[in-house]
Every structure is written in C-alpha cells, then in structure tokens.
Amino acid sequence: MATIRKPAPPVQRGENAHPAAFAATSDDSITHGEASAAAISPYDIVRARGVGPKRAALLRERGIATLHDAFAHLPLRYIDMRIRHMIADLQPESDAIVEGRLENLTIKPHRLRSFKALSTARLRDGANDTIRVVWFNLPAYARFPVGEPVLIRGRVAHDASGKLQIVHPEVHPLAETAIAPIRPVYRLPPEVPQRLFASIVAEARARLDHEMRGAIPDELRRAAGSLALTEALDYLHRPPADTDSALLEACDTAAHRALALDEMFAFELALARERARSKRRTGAILDGAARYTAPFMAELPFAPTAAQLHAIDEIGRDLAAPSQMNRLLIGDVGSGKTLVAFWAALRAAESGYQAAIMAPTELLAEQHQRNFGRLCGRLGAMSALLTGKLAGAERARTLRAIERGQIPIVFGTQALIQEGVRMNRLGLAVVDEQHRFGVFDRARLIALGSEANVLMMTATPIPRSLALTLFRNLDASTLDEMPPGRTPVATRIFTEDGAAAVDAIVAGEIARGNRAYYVLPMIDDEAAADGDAEAGEKKSVAAMARRLATSLTGARIGTLHGRMRPAEKERVMREFRDGALDVIVATTVVEVGIDVPEATVMVIAAADRYGLAQLHQLRGRVGRGAAAAQCCLVASRDAGAAARERLATIARCTSGAQVAEADLRMRGPGDLIGARQTGALPLRFAGFIRDFRLIERAGDLAEEWLRHDPGLELPASAGARIALQRMLGFGFSLGDVG
Ligand code: ADP
Ligand code: MG
C-alpha cells in the first residue's frame, strides 16, 4: 500500500462520498461557541456537527432550520451502489462501478504546482481486464489501497489517445468500508457537501429517536398497517440492500406512502376542525324579496350559461338556509364566476345584509367594482371600493358609511380586513382567487360578520372528484361550461428558432388593434450568474424586451415582474388594459384574473419549464373576448421528453377540466394539491401520493380519531396536536388547492 504522509480516509469525491466515511473537518464549525451564546434551540441546525453560522444560514434558506427539518429532508435521488460493471463492457461517458484491484500506482507531482499531483493506476477486474484510472490534484496525503480488493466508482471517458479510462473516481476498500447499498443524493447548497449532510441526518436520527412522532397516533397507525415516521425516514435516508430502486425512484414505496399518509392525516384533521367549527355557526338567512336579483338576471347583456344558473341555484338555497354556507365555486378561467358572485352579493343586499368581495390585487378589485357598476349600477344597490389607495378623509367617510350599513356591497383587497374596517351586518363574504390568500386573511374577512356565509372562488384546474375527496364536506359548485362565442385559444408549439414566426403573429395582432403578452421565466441576469448566459438571453424579461424593441417596430412595450413595486405593477397593467401599451413582457406575475378582452396573444418562452396547470392559467389571460386568441408555446432546445409531452397535452386540451384530468394522469393527485408548486400548503410529502384512496384513507383515519378524541387531549394525540399546529401555523385553509 502506498501511504503518503499520513493515513487518511480513502480517496473520495466530496460530492457523492459515502456518509459513513464522513469525519467532521469543517472549519466552519469553529464558531460554535459564539453562536450558542444566544438562546439557540438545541435542535437548531447550527448545533449540528460541521455546521457553523454560514452553513446554517444557507440551510435555513432551503427550509432546513432544525435537526427535525434535516431528518425530513429527503434525498433528491439515489445512486445504486449494488450495480457492478465489468471493464470489458464499459461505455464512454457513463458512470461505472467496478470491483477489482489497483496496481501500478504512479504519482507525478504537478509540473507547476508541486503540492498537487496527477495520480494514475491500473484497475484489474475479476475477468482480468484492465483500465487506466486517473486522479487529479488529490491532497497529497490521500491513501491508495493498492493491491487490495476495492470498489471504484467514477466516470468513464476517452483519454488523449482515445483509450477508455476512469476519471477521478472514488475508491472504497472492500475489506474496510461498509458501502451503503443505495446512496442518497440530497438537494443542498453547494457549500454543504453530501457526506456532511448525511452525517447531519445521522446525528438528527440519533438525537430525535424518541421525539420524532408522526401525526397519526401509534395505535391507529399500526391498525392501518402504516410505517412509523422514523422507520419511513430511516428507510429513505438509508435504503436497505433489497430495495427495488425503480420503486424508490418513483416514490412508490411503503415509506413514501407512510409519510404521505401521515401528512394527509394532519391536513384532514385541520379540515375536520374547520368543518366542525363552521357547522356549529349559524349563518345569516338571505331570503329577501328579489328586488335586485330578479332585474339583474332579466336584464343581463348576455344569457347566463346553464352552469352559472345551476351554481346560482345551489348558492341561493344555501344562503336561504339557517346554517352557514361554506362553498367553493370551481370554474375555469373565463367561465364567468364573477357574475355568480355579483348575484350572491345582490342577494345579500336585498335581504338586508352586506356583502364583502375580496380580491388579491387592487387592479382586480377595481375591475370587479367597475363591472359591477356596469351590470348592476341601475339597480340602486350601492357599492364601494376599499383598497390600500383609499386614504384620508375619503377613507374615513367610506368606512363610516360601511359601518352604518349605508353601503351594502364592498369590493376590496386585503385592505378590507385591515384595522378599522367594521361591517354593519355582513351576510356574505366572497373570496376571489382564493388560493392567493392565507387562512388568516379569510378568517379575518369572515370575522367581519359572525354570521357571514362564505363563497370561495377558484380557477385552479383540479378534477372535481379530487376536490370533493380532499375537502369532503365542503360544498362545491362547478362552472363546467364556457360562455358561448368563445373560440378556444389556438395553441401552437414553437422551437427557439421560431422566434421570428412568433413575432410575426404578434405584429399581426397589434396591427389589428389587439395586444399581446410575452411570459419569461427570469427577470434579467439570474441566468448569467448560473453561467448560462445564452439562456439568459432567451429567457429573461429584460433581454426579450430589448429584442422586441427592434423586432416589433413601433409597438409600445411594457415590462412586469416581481421585483417591481406594487404601484408600478398596477400602473403597467392599467396602461395595458387601457390600450396605452401593446405588449407586456412579464414573468409569471402576469396578474391572475385580469380580464383584458383585447389581449389575443400569449407567448410563453421556455414553456417546457411549467406544469400543465400553470400553462393553462397563463393561457387563460387571453381568449377572454370574442376575438380568436392564440397561445405560442416556445420550447427550449434542451426540453426533455416529459416536457414535450406536457406541451403537446396543453396544446390538445382546451378546457380546465381536460387539463386537470391530464395533469392527474401524468402526475398523480399529490402534485395537484400543491405540495410542491406553491408553498401555500405546509405539505412536504404529499407530492408522493399516486392514488386518491390514500387521501380518502387519511380523511377516514382523521375522522375516526376525532370521534375517539375530539379535543386531541389524550397523550396519544400529542403528535397529532403538533402536526395540526404546524398545518394551521402555515396559514393554510380549506380550499388551498394550488
Ligand atoms: P372568471 O371565471 O375567470 O372570473 P369572469 O367572471 O371574469 O371569469 O368572466 C370572463 C368574461 O366573460 C367577462 O368579460 C364576463 O363579462 C363574461 N361573461 C360571463 N358570463 C358570461 C355569459 N354567460 N355570456 C357571455 N359572457 C359572459
Ligand atoms: Mg375571476
């Protein structure tokens, strides 16, 4: 054996090294003493070995703030270390795992920097074939187990003369190291090496053994035949030798199901609690004479769709009943949910109550009030607009009139639920684009009137069957029909080389007096920072706006993105709506719900980056008027097969229902409930759910347990209590489905 200077761990590549071989050597950890001077929880991530304030901050940014979080941070993928390759079969540009012996080790000092070295050896496998192995710039004390049986894992590549070699592999002496059969690879900041994180997980596991509890009480969990949380996490951090790696990669193991079930159990507990609460509340009875609603329906400028009439009928019955309404109105973008909300608001007004309609942006609230004025102005029901812009004496006057009950219908943003707003007799609270609000926003709106009936509206394309399973007793109405005269948005797929064709389509529409959106995934230089300058060129708002300034001569172009101040964003949207801009180049902040009928083209660059639901939402910004609209999906050059399939699907499916069903088929219900997309739900694991039945089972278990221990007061409910707190603490709510 060639040992140079001092014995040290076997040669390893930092990135994928085996967890068990980790030794804490980080100088980052030296500052521990200082950090603990402040009152830091013993479970804070900064307390883990090898983690100092710098790494702790980076981990916290990724949601890993405690040892618990580290333990719950699952591997992104796995490396199957059980595979063995024979040297004779090795292919260039592949990863190889070969068992054999190293011989003929030579170490040449690097010509320029003598403290580093080029090391080469020959690896001989069981079939007596050999291959050259090289390492670059290893620390001089690295130990090469020459002559011993070893496992080598590394990249196969051609050398300068065209022969195959293995480049900079890791080496494990078979006699010494217990090689993990399947090695986890975590998504981590670059400053936190894989093996350091694996050791943090091991430390967390050791310290949390007795307190990491699942939400499902043990007894119930055992009866349900599900793994304990720690068992499931252990399995996923260190899959055993007999693991089926295909199932592991597909997130389809008993461990994955156990984590998802546990999480959905907590979710369903939270839902059940909300439900129980709202059932106990009595609602305002809205059953006045149809002084406003009858003329409203009779004099609409268009015939309501059958779906709108049906929803109105369902809502009308709820409103007239003495229990509080809790209804979700699910309707595709452009299906006409606003009309239904107006009807319900008028119903409240004619029954002697007030209605509050909350929208996520000022622009949307304004749009609602203007449309209300247009459709209902002559009926005599007063309305007011309450947004952050309203200030001073005018705000005071409006608030007073609302408090006295002189204004029955109030439109607004979050300003509605801010200090100082009091309603006289709130009978109906409507939350538009409800997925944009947290539970506390909604709770505060509803708190403006203890008897308020609640109508939540969403365009999230989620199959009705899933919505009903997820939300069980929450009532749902669906607008499954578009107003007549809408031509579905013609959706076409382009490659990056098709930019000129796309611009020509846009130019044509502008010439006809129409408007266009371009949506890009980045604002400006983020891509360049990734060393991906070319992508930045094609995928940033700034670069696109620059390009369009020359390619769309004469077009008035505005930009819109998340780093702009709200007032600025609203100004740009307003100019676009009013026709002062022809084109908006934006990130995905393009406002939800905004109705600009003259916008007839939506161009989505790097469309392969988005999921079906998001593509459908973006596409829904156009095609809202009578004019035929188009959507141009521009696929990146490197788009994968799954992404191309998604684009083909969205081009084929025109309705939200079709998109939702396709999405469910392609991804499974777990992804649709927003576990990964939005962060709106405190769900880490539910993305694993492949099957409705798991959600249903979680709901059944939650109901069963609440019958047993309604107040979650038994010692066995301790885990359930903690998980419930976590759910509620995230501001989640009924109806948060994406
Ligand atoms: P969403 O469901 O996305 O909120 P909106 O309520 O904004 O959709 O309606 C989209 C557009 O369709 C609006 O311009 C609205 O006036 C119009 N609209 C609604 N219902 C009908 C109908 N039955 N017939 C024709 N147009 C309608
Ligand atoms: Mg809307």
Tab-separated table of N, CA and C in Angstrom, residues 108-185:
chain	number	residue	atom	x	y	z
A	108	LYS	N	2.684	11.624	-10.127
A	108	LYS	CA	3.595	12.623	-10.680
A	108	LYS	C	3.241	13.957	-10.071
A	109	PRO	N	4.217	14.635	-9.471
A	109	PRO	CA	3.937	15.973	-8.973
A	109	PRO	C	3.542	16.853	-10.145
A	110	HIS	N	2.618	17.702	-9.924
A	110	HIS	CA	2.197	18.610	-10.982
A	110	HIS	C	3.348	19.536	-11.322
A	111	ARG	N	3.533	19.769	-12.611
A	111	ARG	CA	4.724	20.498	-13.009
A	111	ARG	C	4.755	21.902	-12.407
A	112	LEU	N	3.638	22.548	-12.378
A	112	LEU	CA	3.668	23.944	-11.945
A	112	LEU	C	3.431	24.094	-10.446
A	113	ARG	N	2.491	23.322	-9.944
A	113	ARG	CA	2.189	23.486	-8.517
A	113	ARG	C	2.550	22.188	-7.823
A	114	SER	N	3.673	22.157	-7.196
A	114	SER	CA	4.250	20.886	-6.777
A	114	SER	C	3.472	20.226	-5.639
A	115	PHE	N	2.588	20.964	-4.988
A	115	PHE	CA	1.874	20.340	-3.870
A	115	PHE	C	0.672	19.533	-4.349
A	116	LYS	N	0.386	19.595	-5.616
A	116	LYS	CA	-0.702	18.774	-6.132
A	116	LYS	C	-0.118	17.743	-7.074
A	117	ALA	N	-0.907	16.718	-7.363
A	117	ALA	CA	-0.319	15.618	-8.115
A	117	ALA	C	-1.295	15.029	-9.108
A	118	LEU	N	-0.759	14.413	-10.136
A	118	LEU	CA	-1.539	13.596	-11.053
A	118	LEU	C	-1.243	12.142	-10.701
A	119	SER	N	-2.281	11.417	-10.303
A	119	SER	CA	-2.071	10.033	-9.887
A	119	SER	C	-2.708	9.118	-10.917
A	120	THR	N	-2.018	8.067	-11.293
A	120	THR	CA	-2.610	7.096	-12.211
A	120	THR	C	-2.386	5.698	-11.661
A	121	ALA	N	-3.282	4.816	-12.026
A	121	ALA	CA	-3.141	3.425	-11.614
A	121	ALA	C	-3.850	2.567	-12.644
A	122	ARG	N	-3.687	1.275	-12.507
A	122	ARG	CA	-4.375	0.344	-13.389
A	122	ARG	C	-5.361	-0.420	-12.512
A	123	LEU	N	-6.565	-0.570	-13.025
A	123	LEU	CA	-7.566	-1.339	-12.274
A	123	LEU	C	-7.783	-2.658	-13.010
A	124	ARG	N	-7.685	-3.760	-12.268
A	124	ARG	CA	-7.885	-5.082	-12.882
A	124	ARG	C	-9.133	-5.702	-12.264
A	125	ASP	N	-10.076	-6.137	-13.111
A	125	ASP	CA	-11.315	-6.719	-12.560
A	125	ASP	C	-11.226	-8.239	-12.529
A	126	GLY	N	-12.332	-8.871	-12.105
A	126	GLY	CA	-12.344	-10.321	-11.919
A	126	GLY	C	-12.118	-11.090	-13.220
A	127	ALA	N	-12.416	-10.463	-14.361
A	127	ALA	CA	-12.221	-11.127	-15.647
A	127	ALA	C	-10.818	-10.861	-16.188
A	128	ASN	N	-9.975	-10.242	-15.330
A	128	ASN	CA	-8.594	-9.962	-15.685
A	128	ASN	C	-8.439	-8.862	-16.738
A	129	ASP	N	-9.506	-8.103	-17.003
A	129	ASP	CA	-9.383	-6.942	-17.880
A	129	ASP	C	-8.853	-5.778	-17.066
A	130	THR	N	-8.214	-4.832	-17.747
A	130	THR	CA	-7.679	-3.683	-17.017
A	130	THR	C	-8.101	-2.382	-17.686
A	131	ILE	N	-8.068	-1.330	-16.892
A	131	ILE	CA	-8.360	0.015	-17.409
A	131	ILE	C	-7.544	1.015	-16.597
A	132	ARG	N	-7.135	2.099	-17.268
A	132	ARG	CA	-6.368	3.114	-16.569
A	132	ARG	C	-7.316	3.964	-15.711
A	133	VAL	N	-6.813	4.352	-14.555
A	133	VAL	CA	-7.599	5.202	-13.655
A	133	VAL	C	-6.745	6.423	-13.323
A	134	VAL	N	-7.347	7.606	-13.386
A	134	VAL	CA	-6.564	8.811	-13.064
A	134	VAL	C	-7.272	9.664	-12.020
A	135	TRP	N	-6.454	10.317	-11.209
A	135	TRP	CA	-6.980	11.294	-10.253
A	135	TRP	C	-6.209	12.593	-10.422
A	136	PHE	N	-6.880	13.679	-10.291
A	136	PHE	CA	-6.215	14.971	-10.398
A	136	PHE	C	-6.174	15.643	-9.041
A	137	ASN	N	-5.063	16.279	-8.764
A	137	ASN	CA	-4.997	17.207	-7.636
A	137	ASN	C	-5.551	16.655	-6.338
A	138	LEU	N	-5.276	15.413	-6.062
A	138	LEU	CA	-5.702	14.893	-4.769
A	138	LEU	C	-4.829	15.491	-3.684
A	139	PRO	N	-5.370	15.635	-2.507
A	139	PRO	CA	-4.478	16.056	-1.432
A	139	PRO	C	-3.361	15.029	-1.308
A	140	ALA	N	-2.179	15.487	-1.016
A	140	ALA	CA	-1.009	14.615	-1.087
A	140	ALA	C	-1.081	13.455	-0.095
A	141	TYR	N	-1.924	13.610	0.949
A	141	TYR	CA	-1.951	12.540	1.943
A	141	TYR	C	-2.956	11.452	1.592
A	142	ALA	N	-3.624	11.579	0.458
A	142	ALA	CA	-4.608	10.568	0.106
A	142	ALA	C	-3.964	9.184	0.074
A	143	ARG	N	-4.718	8.217	0.508
A	143	ARG	CA	-4.181	6.865	0.630
A	143	ARG	C	-4.760	6.006	-0.499
A	144	PHE	N	-3.917	5.284	-1.197
A	144	PHE	CA	-4.387	4.422	-2.262
A	144	PHE	C	-4.263	2.970	-1.832
A	145	PRO	N	-5.357	2.284	-1.709
A	145	PRO	CA	-5.290	0.894	-1.244
A	145	PRO	C	-4.849	-0.030	-2.377
A	146	VAL	N	-3.587	0.086	-2.766
A	146	VAL	CA	-3.078	-0.705	-3.884
A	146	VAL	C	-3.021	-2.181	-3.505
A	147	GLY	N	-3.482	-3.026	-4.414
A	147	GLY	CA	-3.399	-4.462	-4.195
A	147	GLY	C	-4.579	-5.055	-3.454
A	148	GLU	N	-5.337	-4.214	-2.745
A	148	GLU	CA	-6.498	-4.744	-2.008
A	148	GLU	C	-7.715	-4.793	-2.925
A	149	PRO	N	-8.683	-5.643	-2.605
A	149	PRO	CA	-9.941	-5.567	-3.364
A	149	PRO	C	-10.631	-4.226	-3.082
A	150	VAL	N	-11.010	-3.525	-4.138
A	150	VAL	CA	-11.650	-2.220	-3.954
A	150	VAL	C	-12.874	-2.112	-4.858
A	151	LEU	N	-13.700	-1.146	-4.496
A	151	LEU	CA	-14.817	-0.779	-5.359
A	151	LEU	C	-14.508	0.622	-5.866
A	152	ILE	N	-14.583	0.782	-7.175
A	152	ILE	CA	-14.264	2.076	-7.784
A	152	ILE	C	-15.510	2.601	-8.462
A	153	ARG	N	-15.833	3.873	-8.201
A	153	ARG	CA	-16.989	4.449	-8.876
A	153	ARG	C	-16.578	5.765	-9.519
A	154	GLY	N	-16.746	5.872	-10.815
A	154	GLY	CA	-16.364	7.114	-11.477
A	154	GLY	C	-16.820	7.145	-12.920
A	155	ARG	N	-16.448	8.234	-13.550
A	155	ARG	CA	-16.881	8.497	-14.914
A	155	ARG	C	-15.926	7.850	-15.907
A	156	VAL	N	-16.480	7.207	-16.921
A	156	VAL	CA	-15.652	6.614	-17.971
A	156	VAL	C	-15.523	7.630	-19.102
A	157	ALA	N	-14.262	7.854	-19.559
A	157	ALA	CA	-14.061	8.829	-20.646
A	157	ALA	C	-12.870	8.391	-21.481
A	158	HIS	N	-12.785	8.962	-22.663
A	158	HIS	CA	-11.614	8.706	-23.508
A	158	HIS	C	-10.424	9.517	-23.002
A	159	ASP	N	-9.231	8.928	-23.079
A	159	ASP	CA	-8.048	9.740	-22.799
A	159	ASP	C	-7.569	10.372	-24.106
A	160	ALA	N	-6.435	11.058	-24.054
A	160	ALA	CA	-5.970	11.819	-25.218
A	160	ALA	C	-5.755	10.909	-26.424
A	161	SER	N	-5.380	9.648	-26.160
A	161	SER	CA	-5.106	8.751	-27.287
A	161	SER	C	-6.340	7.939	-27.690
A	162	GLY	N	-7.477	8.266	-27.078
A	162	GLY	CA	-8.709	7.611	-27.500
A	162	GLY	C	-9.039	6.346	-26.720
A	163	LYS	N	-8.194	6.002	-25.758
A	163	LYS	CA	-8.486	4.811	-24.957
A	163	LYS	C	-9.391	5.184	-23.777
A	164	LEU	N	-10.154	4.198	-23.305
A	164	LEU	CA	-11.039	4.484	-22.178
A	164	LEU	C	-10.243	4.544	-20.877
A	165	GLN	N	-10.684	5.435	-20.003
A	165	GLN	CA	-10.119	5.471	-18.662
A	165	GLN	C	-11.223	5.878	-17.686
A	166	ILE	N	-10.972	5.659	-16.419
A	166	ILE	CA	-11.924	6.113	-15.394
A	166	ILE	C	-11.310	7.337	-14.732
A	167	VAL	N	-12.098	8.428	-14.711
A	167	VAL	CA	-11.548	9.707	-14.305
A	167	VAL	C	-11.966	10.070	-12.884
A	168	HIS	N	-10.987	10.302	-12.057
A	168	HIS	CA	-11.180	10.816	-10.704
A	168	HIS	C	-12.267	10.085	-9.914
A	169	PRO	N	-12.153	8.771	-9.839
A	169	PRO	CA	-13.203	8.025	-9.143
A	169	PRO	C	-13.013	8.040	-7.628
A	170	GLU	N	-14.064	7.662	-6.931
A	170	GLU	CA	-13.931	7.371	-5.506
A	170	GLU	C	-13.505	5.911	-5.358
A	171	VAL	N	-12.809	5.628	-4.272
A	171	VAL	CA	-12.278	4.285	-4.060
A	171	VAL	C	-12.696	3.800	-2.681
A	172	HIS	N	-13.277	2.622	-2.632
A	172	HIS	CA	-13.636	2.046	-1.335
A	172	HIS	C	-12.958	0.703	-1.163
A	173	PRO	N	-12.058	0.546	-0.183
A	173	PRO	CA	-11.503	-0.782	0.080
A	173	PRO	C	-12.634	-1.682	0.553
A	174	LEU	N	-12.839	-2.796	-0.107
A	174	LEU	CA	-13.986	-3.648	0.231
A	174	LEU	C	-13.879	-4.205	1.642
A	175	ALA	N	-12.670	-4.415	2.096
A	175	ALA	CA	-12.497	-5.020	3.412
A	175	ALA	C	-12.877	-4.062	4.532
A	176	GLU	N	-12.656	-2.784	4.322
A	176	GLU	CA	-12.803	-1.833	5.423
A	176	GLU	C	-14.166	-1.170	5.494
A	177	THR	N	-14.661	-0.779	4.354
A	177	THR	CA	-15.805	0.111	4.357
A	177	THR	C	-17.100	-0.669	4.196
A	178	ALA	N	-18.062	-0.301	5.016
A	178	ALA	CA	-19.392	-0.816	4.771
A	178	ALA	C	-20.002	0.111	3.724
A	179	ILE	N	-20.115	-0.363	2.525
A	179	ILE	CA	-20.607	0.506	1.461
A	179	ILE	C	-22.128	0.501	1.471
A	180	ALA	N	-22.709	1.682	1.561
A	180	ALA	CA	-24.166	1.764	1.556
A	180	ALA	C	-24.654	1.190	0.230
A	181	PRO	N	-25.602	0.273	0.279
A	181	PRO	CA	-26.040	-0.333	-0.977
A	181	PRO	C	-26.664	0.690	-1.919
A	182	ILE	N	-27.388	1.655	-1.324
A	182	ILE	CA	-28.008	2.689	-2.140
A	182	ILE	C	-27.697	4.019	-1.478
A	183	ARG	N	-27.060	4.890	-2.214
A	183	ARG	CA	-26.583	6.116	-1.591
A	183	ARG	C	-27.523	7.277	-1.922
A	184	PRO	N	-27.943	8.008	-0.899
A	184	PRO	CA	-28.825	9.149	-1.163
A	184	PRO	C	-28.038	10.335	-1.725
A	185	VAL	N	-28.681	11.095	-2.571
A	185	VAL	CA	-28.118	12.367	-3.040
A	185	VAL	C	-29.152	13.435	-2.712
